[in-house]
């Protein structure tokens, strides 16, 4: 099966098993490293991307469901090759240790702020809860969300 | 050679067996090709060239056997080298954990990277600088004393010459001077700065290349298929079960089974859909009887970790006794282990996120019966591992499959592989007794730790065991006797570790191995004693620390101030809890391994007496790791330790049946999510003139006891069994009522 998916503004024709999750298309066929394999189960959020304005687990979303859809990954938030607003807030707060969860966190934050430009602390905590971090970078991530919301 | 005439080539030759490399303009290293000037890279310990090279453009490369798995030590090494050499930080590149390029500095564990690995780099850099100054003095014909260095340029009366020009691509060929003059900390401009950790922006934007991202030419994707029991025999594979999938190869060797495909998704499906028959044997104890099992496990030997006075003849009028336990835990990397291997012509190149590439080389050499020289292990940063997780096992898997198929192979473990098969933090059981005399002082402290035998050596490779290939079979749980002894001055103390012959599931070290579990028991039990004596736990500790240990006392004094601690005994009386909601505070203290980093911490908790749920609201941490290399890095480590260990303390517990681990995902082994993350307040004490100690582990040691002590303060119940799940809390509350 071949599906046509727009990824970060560029159209890609993806060939393969229709049940193949978007994550494998992004990483192995399109060559984007941002979305990560963490569990393949929708439990950790390392693979989080935005599809037409909604944050989804790319490890669970089959390519067959994506014909004509627009996907954004952390690479798609770059502005002229430079860090975008959410990126910069994470950099300024040094919000990454091993960083394996972070590209997924960035997309979760992007999604959160697209829906709610000025979240309360409570809304940040609930808005982020789908994503796991093992390094305990949460506190720095929360500061990054607050910073991104301010800028 | 253009530098000082008295330098020998001995150290270079000692390093023979290293790789011939060339330096690219960016300071990176790649194998030498015919058209590039090549040098033989020394890897011998104690040779300057093993740690430092400077190319003709003045770009510095630091070679470290210790590696950065998200802790920031790579940046710390660069800061230390740049500082000693007086070059801007952006001229320094760090190569980590490559057996052909970096010295063997031992595994990256024990919070020793900066203290041991960084100090070695610092001395090598200082030795290099001194040699460069000597050479510049000669070249410029001026007194050495009159030379100054700015940004890698040495200036003297009437002349200047850069490091790059002085060396002109040559080696230093120089032994590291252990007593070399180090830069005066008062002159530091790079060490001590909160430099952004190397790689951090790319981790955020997606540009960073992790182990999981590595692709090499001709590589195929493999997935392992593990048995449904630790003790199992592969009886048959039904190849037709995956015949609908294109181009899948099956690799079987003994009980080792893997599927390989050109497309990663095909490999994932093949592993999921393949039909395999196994004969299984129940080999694990009943989890419901775990602590009985631990207590009854034969003891291989006793390690007495402290023995002061005579605890048996100490006179007392009453005793406080308690038993503590800490559950089996997994490392819990967010990214399952991954490795790429290229095994051809009897030579193996292995890329992995191993925290011990030099040791891994030896293990792979044993496993495949090839000489160590024919194995090169290269570290690439992956997801954080927090100890010896599955990285080395994935490396063994990839190497085995690559050897069988004769092509480069990438193995990516799935989530159930990591949760099910990475080695585990072993169960820890601890009995403590304090004998109190008639004056209300502790006359004797004695403790017994029931923990597996072994240390921090080679952990058996899973793939080797499955394939029945050679691998060391010793139990290696890490240095888990550490911090069984206590930093307090009771007249009679005896602490004994009963080293058990075996432990359920293959053990290894999880972050702060032993120190975390042992300090939990010691610091919570000390709190029990303070409560028994009706004294303030902070002041009580203060009175028990050696008065000569000024840094320890300073930590407690700063903590009292920082956390706004008001002296009173626990539990609190009255209080501002409304109805079922109770609040409390608790503290703990550690002098890591009784000899380095000091941490004092206070936790504030609130709890729901109906549900038994505990919420850790805030932590206050005062931390002294001596000279701070990068305060932003240290803070990140402290925050990470508090949050990770809060998760371990409140909710983490491996489950298993008689066959194998059953907590195979994040639903059955939950960890802390955002709404439950405590606020972490940190105060760093910096001693620029002291040795820099580690920060990657010590804070983990105090967290569980802080929380237990805070719960006691809030509710008057003692939680002695990690994790503090709501059911345990409810049981303790109902026991208290009856
Ligand atoms: S990898 Fe998709 S949720 Fe974990
Ligand atoms: S930064 Fe390592 S898992 Fe989040």
Short mmCIF file of N, CA and C in Angstrom, two decimals, chain A residues 21-124:
data_model
loop_
_atom_site.label_atom_id
_atom_site.label_comp_id
_atom_site.label_asym_id
_atom_site.label_seq_id
_atom_site.Cartn_x
_atom_site.Cartn_y
_atom_site.Cartn_z
N UNK A 21 3.09 1.31 11.87
CA UNK A 21 2.90 2.59 12.57
C UNK A 21 3.71 3.71 11.93
N UNK A 22 3.15 4.90 12.03
CA UNK A 22 3.80 6.10 11.51
C UNK A 22 5.24 6.22 11.99
N UNK A 23 5.50 5.81 13.24
CA UNK A 23 6.84 5.94 13.82
C UNK A 23 7.91 5.35 12.91
N UNK A 24 7.63 4.17 12.35
CA UNK A 24 8.64 3.50 11.51
C UNK A 24 8.81 4.23 10.18
N UNK A 25 7.72 4.79 9.67
CA UNK A 25 7.83 5.58 8.44
C UNK A 25 8.70 6.81 8.69
N UNK A 26 8.46 7.47 9.82
CA UNK A 26 9.23 8.68 10.13
C UNK A 26 10.71 8.35 10.30
N UNK A 27 10.99 7.33 11.07
CA UNK A 27 12.39 7.05 11.42
C UNK A 27 13.15 6.34 10.31
N UNK A 28 12.52 5.33 9.71
CA UNK A 28 13.27 4.47 8.79
C UNK A 28 13.13 4.91 7.33
N UNK A 29 12.01 5.49 6.98
CA UNK A 29 11.82 5.84 5.57
C UNK A 29 12.09 7.32 5.31
N UNK A 30 11.60 8.18 6.19
CA UNK A 30 11.79 9.62 5.96
C UNK A 30 13.11 10.09 6.58
N UNK A 31 13.61 9.34 7.56
CA UNK A 31 14.91 9.68 8.13
C UNK A 31 14.87 10.75 9.19
N UNK A 32 13.75 10.87 9.89
CA UNK A 32 13.66 11.83 10.99
C UNK A 32 13.93 11.10 12.30
N UNK A 33 14.76 11.71 13.15
CA UNK A 33 15.15 11.03 14.38
C UNK A 33 14.34 11.45 15.59
N UNK A 34 13.58 12.55 15.47
CA UNK A 34 12.93 13.14 16.65
C UNK A 34 12.02 12.16 17.38
N UNK A 35 11.05 11.61 16.68
CA UNK A 35 10.12 10.68 17.34
C UNK A 35 10.88 9.40 17.67
N UNK A 36 10.72 8.94 18.92
CA UNK A 36 11.50 7.80 19.39
C UNK A 36 10.61 6.59 19.67
N UNK A 37 11.21 5.41 19.57
CA UNK A 37 10.55 4.20 20.04
C UNK A 37 10.81 4.06 21.54
N UNK A 38 9.72 4.03 22.30
CA UNK A 38 9.88 3.85 23.74
C UNK A 38 9.18 2.61 24.23
N UNK A 39 7.95 2.41 23.76
CA UNK A 39 7.20 1.25 24.24
C UNK A 39 6.38 0.60 23.14
N UNK A 40 5.98 1.37 22.13
CA UNK A 40 5.13 0.80 21.09
C UNK A 40 3.73 0.47 21.59
N UNK A 41 3.38 1.00 22.76
CA UNK A 41 2.14 0.61 23.43
C UNK A 41 1.25 1.80 23.79
N UNK A 42 1.68 2.99 23.42
CA UNK A 42 0.90 4.16 23.81
C UNK A 42 1.00 4.47 25.29
N UNK A 43 2.09 4.06 25.93
CA UNK A 43 2.20 4.26 27.38
C UNK A 43 3.23 5.31 27.80
N UNK A 44 4.11 5.73 26.88
CA UNK A 44 5.21 6.58 27.34
C UNK A 44 5.33 7.93 26.64
N UNK A 45 4.83 8.03 25.44
CA UNK A 45 4.85 9.32 24.75
C UNK A 45 6.16 9.69 24.07
N UNK A 46 7.15 8.81 24.08
CA UNK A 46 8.43 9.14 23.42
C UNK A 46 8.25 9.38 21.92
N UNK A 47 7.18 8.83 21.38
CA UNK A 47 6.93 8.87 19.93
C UNK A 47 5.95 9.97 19.55
N UNK A 48 5.60 10.84 20.50
CA UNK A 48 4.53 11.82 20.27
C UNK A 48 4.81 12.74 19.08
N UNK A 49 3.84 12.86 18.19
CA UNK A 49 3.88 13.83 17.09
C UNK A 49 2.51 14.49 17.01
N UNK A 50 2.40 15.51 16.19
CA UNK A 50 1.10 16.15 16.02
C UNK A 50 0.57 15.81 14.63
N UNK A 51 -0.66 15.32 14.58
CA UNK A 51 -1.31 15.03 13.30
C UNK A 51 -2.54 15.92 13.20
N UNK A 52 -2.52 16.84 12.24
CA UNK A 52 -3.63 17.77 12.06
C UNK A 52 -4.10 18.36 13.38
N UNK A 53 -3.15 18.85 14.16
CA UNK A 53 -3.51 19.57 15.38
C UNK A 53 -3.72 18.71 16.61
N UNK A 54 -3.65 17.39 16.45
CA UNK A 54 -3.84 16.52 17.63
C UNK A 54 -2.55 15.79 17.96
N UNK A 55 -2.23 15.72 19.24
CA UNK A 55 -1.04 14.96 19.64
C UNK A 55 -1.38 13.48 19.58
N UNK A 56 -0.58 12.72 18.87
CA UNK A 56 -0.84 11.28 18.78
C UNK A 56 0.43 10.50 19.10
N UNK A 57 0.22 9.24 19.47
CA UNK A 57 1.34 8.31 19.65
C UNK A 57 1.65 7.73 18.27
N UNK A 58 2.78 8.11 17.69
CA UNK A 58 3.07 7.61 16.35
C UNK A 58 3.38 6.12 16.34
N UNK A 59 3.66 5.55 17.51
CA UNK A 59 3.94 4.11 17.57
C UNK A 59 2.68 3.28 17.40
N UNK A 60 1.51 3.93 17.53
CA UNK A 60 0.25 3.18 17.44
C UNK A 60 -0.56 3.56 16.21
N UNK A 61 -0.18 4.64 15.54
CA UNK A 61 -1.02 5.14 14.45
C UNK A 61 -0.59 4.51 13.13
N UNK A 62 -1.42 3.64 12.56
CA UNK A 62 -0.99 2.99 11.31
C UNK A 62 -0.98 3.98 10.15
N UNK A 63 -0.09 3.76 9.23
CA UNK A 63 0.00 4.69 8.10
C UNK A 63 -1.30 4.69 7.30
N UNK A 64 -2.04 3.59 7.33
CA UNK A 64 -3.28 3.53 6.55
C UNK A 64 -4.28 4.60 7.01
N UNK A 65 -4.14 5.10 8.22
CA UNK A 65 -5.08 6.09 8.74
C UNK A 65 -4.65 7.51 8.40
N UNK A 66 -3.57 7.65 7.64
CA UNK A 66 -2.96 8.98 7.51
C UNK A 66 -2.97 9.56 6.11
N UNK A 67 -3.65 8.92 5.18
CA UNK A 67 -3.69 9.43 3.81
C UNK A 67 -4.12 10.90 3.81
N UNK A 68 -3.26 11.73 3.24
CA UNK A 68 -3.58 13.14 3.10
C UNK A 68 -3.45 13.96 4.37
N UNK A 69 -3.00 13.36 5.44
CA UNK A 69 -2.90 14.09 6.71
C UNK A 69 -1.56 14.83 6.82
N UNK A 70 -1.54 15.79 7.72
CA UNK A 70 -0.31 16.57 7.94
C UNK A 70 0.28 16.23 9.31
N UNK A 71 1.54 15.80 9.28
CA UNK A 71 2.22 15.38 10.51
C UNK A 71 3.30 16.40 10.85
N UNK A 72 3.40 16.74 12.13
CA UNK A 72 4.50 17.61 12.58
C UNK A 72 5.30 16.87 13.64
N UNK A 73 6.62 16.87 13.45
CA UNK A 73 7.52 16.30 14.45
C UNK A 73 8.35 17.45 15.04
N UNK A 74 9.20 17.14 15.99
CA UNK A 74 9.99 18.22 16.61
C UNK A 74 10.84 18.94 15.56
N UNK A 75 11.29 18.21 14.54
CA UNK A 75 12.07 18.86 13.48
C UNK A 75 11.23 19.92 12.76
N UNK A 76 9.92 19.71 12.72
CA UNK A 76 9.03 20.64 12.03
C UNK A 76 8.81 21.94 12.79
N UNK A 77 9.28 22.00 14.03
CA UNK A 77 9.13 23.23 14.81
C UNK A 77 10.31 24.17 14.65
N UNK A 78 11.33 23.71 13.91
CA UNK A 78 12.46 24.60 13.63
C UNK A 78 11.96 25.77 12.79
N UNK A 79 12.52 26.93 13.04
CA UNK A 79 12.15 28.11 12.24
C UNK A 79 13.40 28.57 11.51
N UNK A 80 13.40 28.42 10.19
CA UNK A 80 14.60 28.70 9.38
C UNK A 80 15.82 27.96 9.93
N UNK A 81 15.61 26.72 10.30
CA UNK A 81 16.73 25.91 10.81
C UNK A 81 17.13 26.22 12.23
N UNK A 82 16.49 27.22 12.82
CA UNK A 82 16.84 27.59 14.21
C UNK A 82 15.77 27.06 15.16
N UNK A 83 16.14 26.89 16.43
CA UNK A 83 15.14 26.40 17.39
C UNK A 83 13.90 27.29 17.41
N UNK A 84 12.72 26.66 17.44
CA UNK A 84 11.47 27.39 17.56
C UNK A 84 11.23 27.78 19.01
N UNK A 85 10.05 28.35 19.25
CA UNK A 85 9.78 28.90 20.57
C UNK A 85 9.84 27.83 21.68
N UNK A 86 9.18 26.72 21.45
CA UNK A 86 9.18 25.67 22.48
C UNK A 86 10.59 25.08 22.63
N UNK A 87 11.25 24.85 21.49
CA UNK A 87 12.64 24.37 21.55
C UNK A 87 13.49 25.29 22.43
N UNK A 88 13.39 26.58 22.14
CA UNK A 88 14.26 27.54 22.83
C UNK A 88 14.00 27.54 24.34
N UNK A 89 12.72 27.40 24.68
CA UNK A 89 12.39 27.37 26.12
C UNK A 89 13.02 26.15 26.78
N UNK A 90 13.00 25.02 26.09
CA UNK A 90 13.65 23.81 26.63
C UNK A 90 15.16 24.02 26.74
N UNK A 91 15.75 24.63 25.72
CA UNK A 91 17.20 24.87 25.76
C UNK A 91 17.54 25.80 26.92
N UNK A 92 16.77 26.88 27.04
CA UNK A 92 17.06 27.86 28.09
C UNK A 92 16.95 27.24 29.49
N UNK A 93 16.04 26.30 29.65
CA UNK A 93 15.89 25.64 30.95
C UNK A 93 16.78 24.40 31.07
N UNK A 94 17.56 24.13 30.04
CA UNK A 94 18.39 22.92 29.99
C UNK A 94 17.53 21.69 30.32
N UNK A 95 16.37 21.63 29.67
CA UNK A 95 15.39 20.59 30.01
C UNK A 95 15.63 19.32 29.20
N UNK A 96 16.76 18.70 29.44
CA UNK A 96 17.02 17.35 28.91
C UNK A 96 18.18 16.76 29.70
N UNK A 97 18.03 15.52 30.10
CA UNK A 97 19.18 14.79 30.64
C UNK A 97 19.58 13.81 29.55
N UNK A 98 19.13 12.54 29.63
CA UNK A 98 19.45 11.69 28.48
C UNK A 98 18.72 12.21 27.25
N UNK A 99 17.57 12.82 27.47
CA UNK A 99 16.87 13.48 26.37
C UNK A 99 16.02 12.56 25.50
N UNK A 100 16.01 11.29 25.83
CA UNK A 100 15.31 10.34 24.96
C UNK A 100 13.81 10.63 24.91
N UNK A 101 13.27 11.13 26.00
CA UNK A 101 11.83 11.45 26.04
C UNK A 101 11.52 12.81 25.46
N UNK A 102 12.57 13.61 25.25
CA UNK A 102 12.35 15.06 25.12
C UNK A 102 11.66 15.49 23.82
N UNK A 103 12.00 14.86 22.71
CA UNK A 103 11.34 15.26 21.46
C UNK A 103 9.83 15.02 21.57
N UNK A 104 9.46 13.95 22.26
CA UNK A 104 8.04 13.69 22.50
C UNK A 104 7.44 14.72 23.45
N UNK A 105 8.22 15.11 24.45
CA UNK A 105 7.76 16.14 25.39
C UNK A 105 7.52 17.46 24.65
N UNK A 106 8.45 17.80 23.76
CA UNK A 106 8.34 19.04 23.00
C UNK A 106 7.01 19.06 22.22
N UNK A 107 6.69 17.94 21.60
CA UNK A 107 5.45 17.90 20.83
C UNK A 107 4.22 17.97 21.73
N UNK A 108 4.31 17.36 22.90
CA UNK A 108 3.20 17.44 23.85
C UNK A 108 3.01 18.88 24.30
N UNK A 109 4.10 19.58 24.55
CA UNK A 109 4.02 20.98 24.98
C UNK A 109 3.46 21.84 23.84
N UNK A 110 3.95 21.61 22.63
CA UNK A 110 3.46 22.36 21.48
C UNK A 110 1.94 22.21 21.38
N UNK A 111 1.49 20.99 21.52
CA UNK A 111 0.06 20.71 21.44
C UNK A 111 -0.70 21.40 22.57
N UNK A 112 -0.14 21.31 23.77
CA UNK A 112 -0.76 21.95 24.94
C UNK A 112 -0.90 23.46 24.72
N UNK A 113 0.17 24.08 24.23
CA UNK A 113 0.14 25.54 24.08
C UNK A 113 -0.70 25.97 22.89
N UNK A 114 -0.82 25.11 21.88
CA UNK A 114 -1.71 25.45 20.76
C UNK A 114 -3.15 25.52 21.24
N UNK A 115 -3.49 24.70 22.22
CA UNK A 115 -4.87 24.67 22.72
C UNK A 115 -5.10 25.67 23.83
N UNK A 116 -4.02 25.99 24.54
CA UNK A 116 -4.17 26.82 25.74
C UNK A 116 -2.87 27.60 25.91
N UNK A 117 -2.89 28.84 25.43
CA UNK A 117 -1.64 29.61 25.37
C UNK A 117 -1.13 29.99 26.75
N UNK A 118 -2.00 29.95 27.75
CA UNK A 118 -1.60 30.40 29.07
C UNK A 118 -2.06 29.41 30.14
N UNK A 119 -1.47 28.21 30.14
CA UNK A 119 -1.96 27.18 31.05
C UNK A 119 -1.59 27.46 32.50
N UNK A 120 -2.47 27.06 33.42
CA UNK A 120 -2.12 27.11 34.84
C UNK A 120 -1.16 25.95 35.12
N UNK A 121 -0.54 25.97 36.30
CA UNK A 121 0.37 24.88 36.67
C UNK A 121 -0.37 23.54 36.64
N UNK A 122 -1.58 23.57 37.16
CA UNK A 122 -2.43 22.37 37.17
C UNK A 122 -2.65 21.85 35.73
N UNK A 123 -2.94 22.78 34.83
CA UNK A 123 -3.18 22.37 33.44
C UNK A 123 -1.91 21.84 32.78
N UNK A 124 -0.78 22.38 33.18
CA UNK A 124 0.49 21.86 32.63
C UNK A 124 0.68 20.41 33.09
#
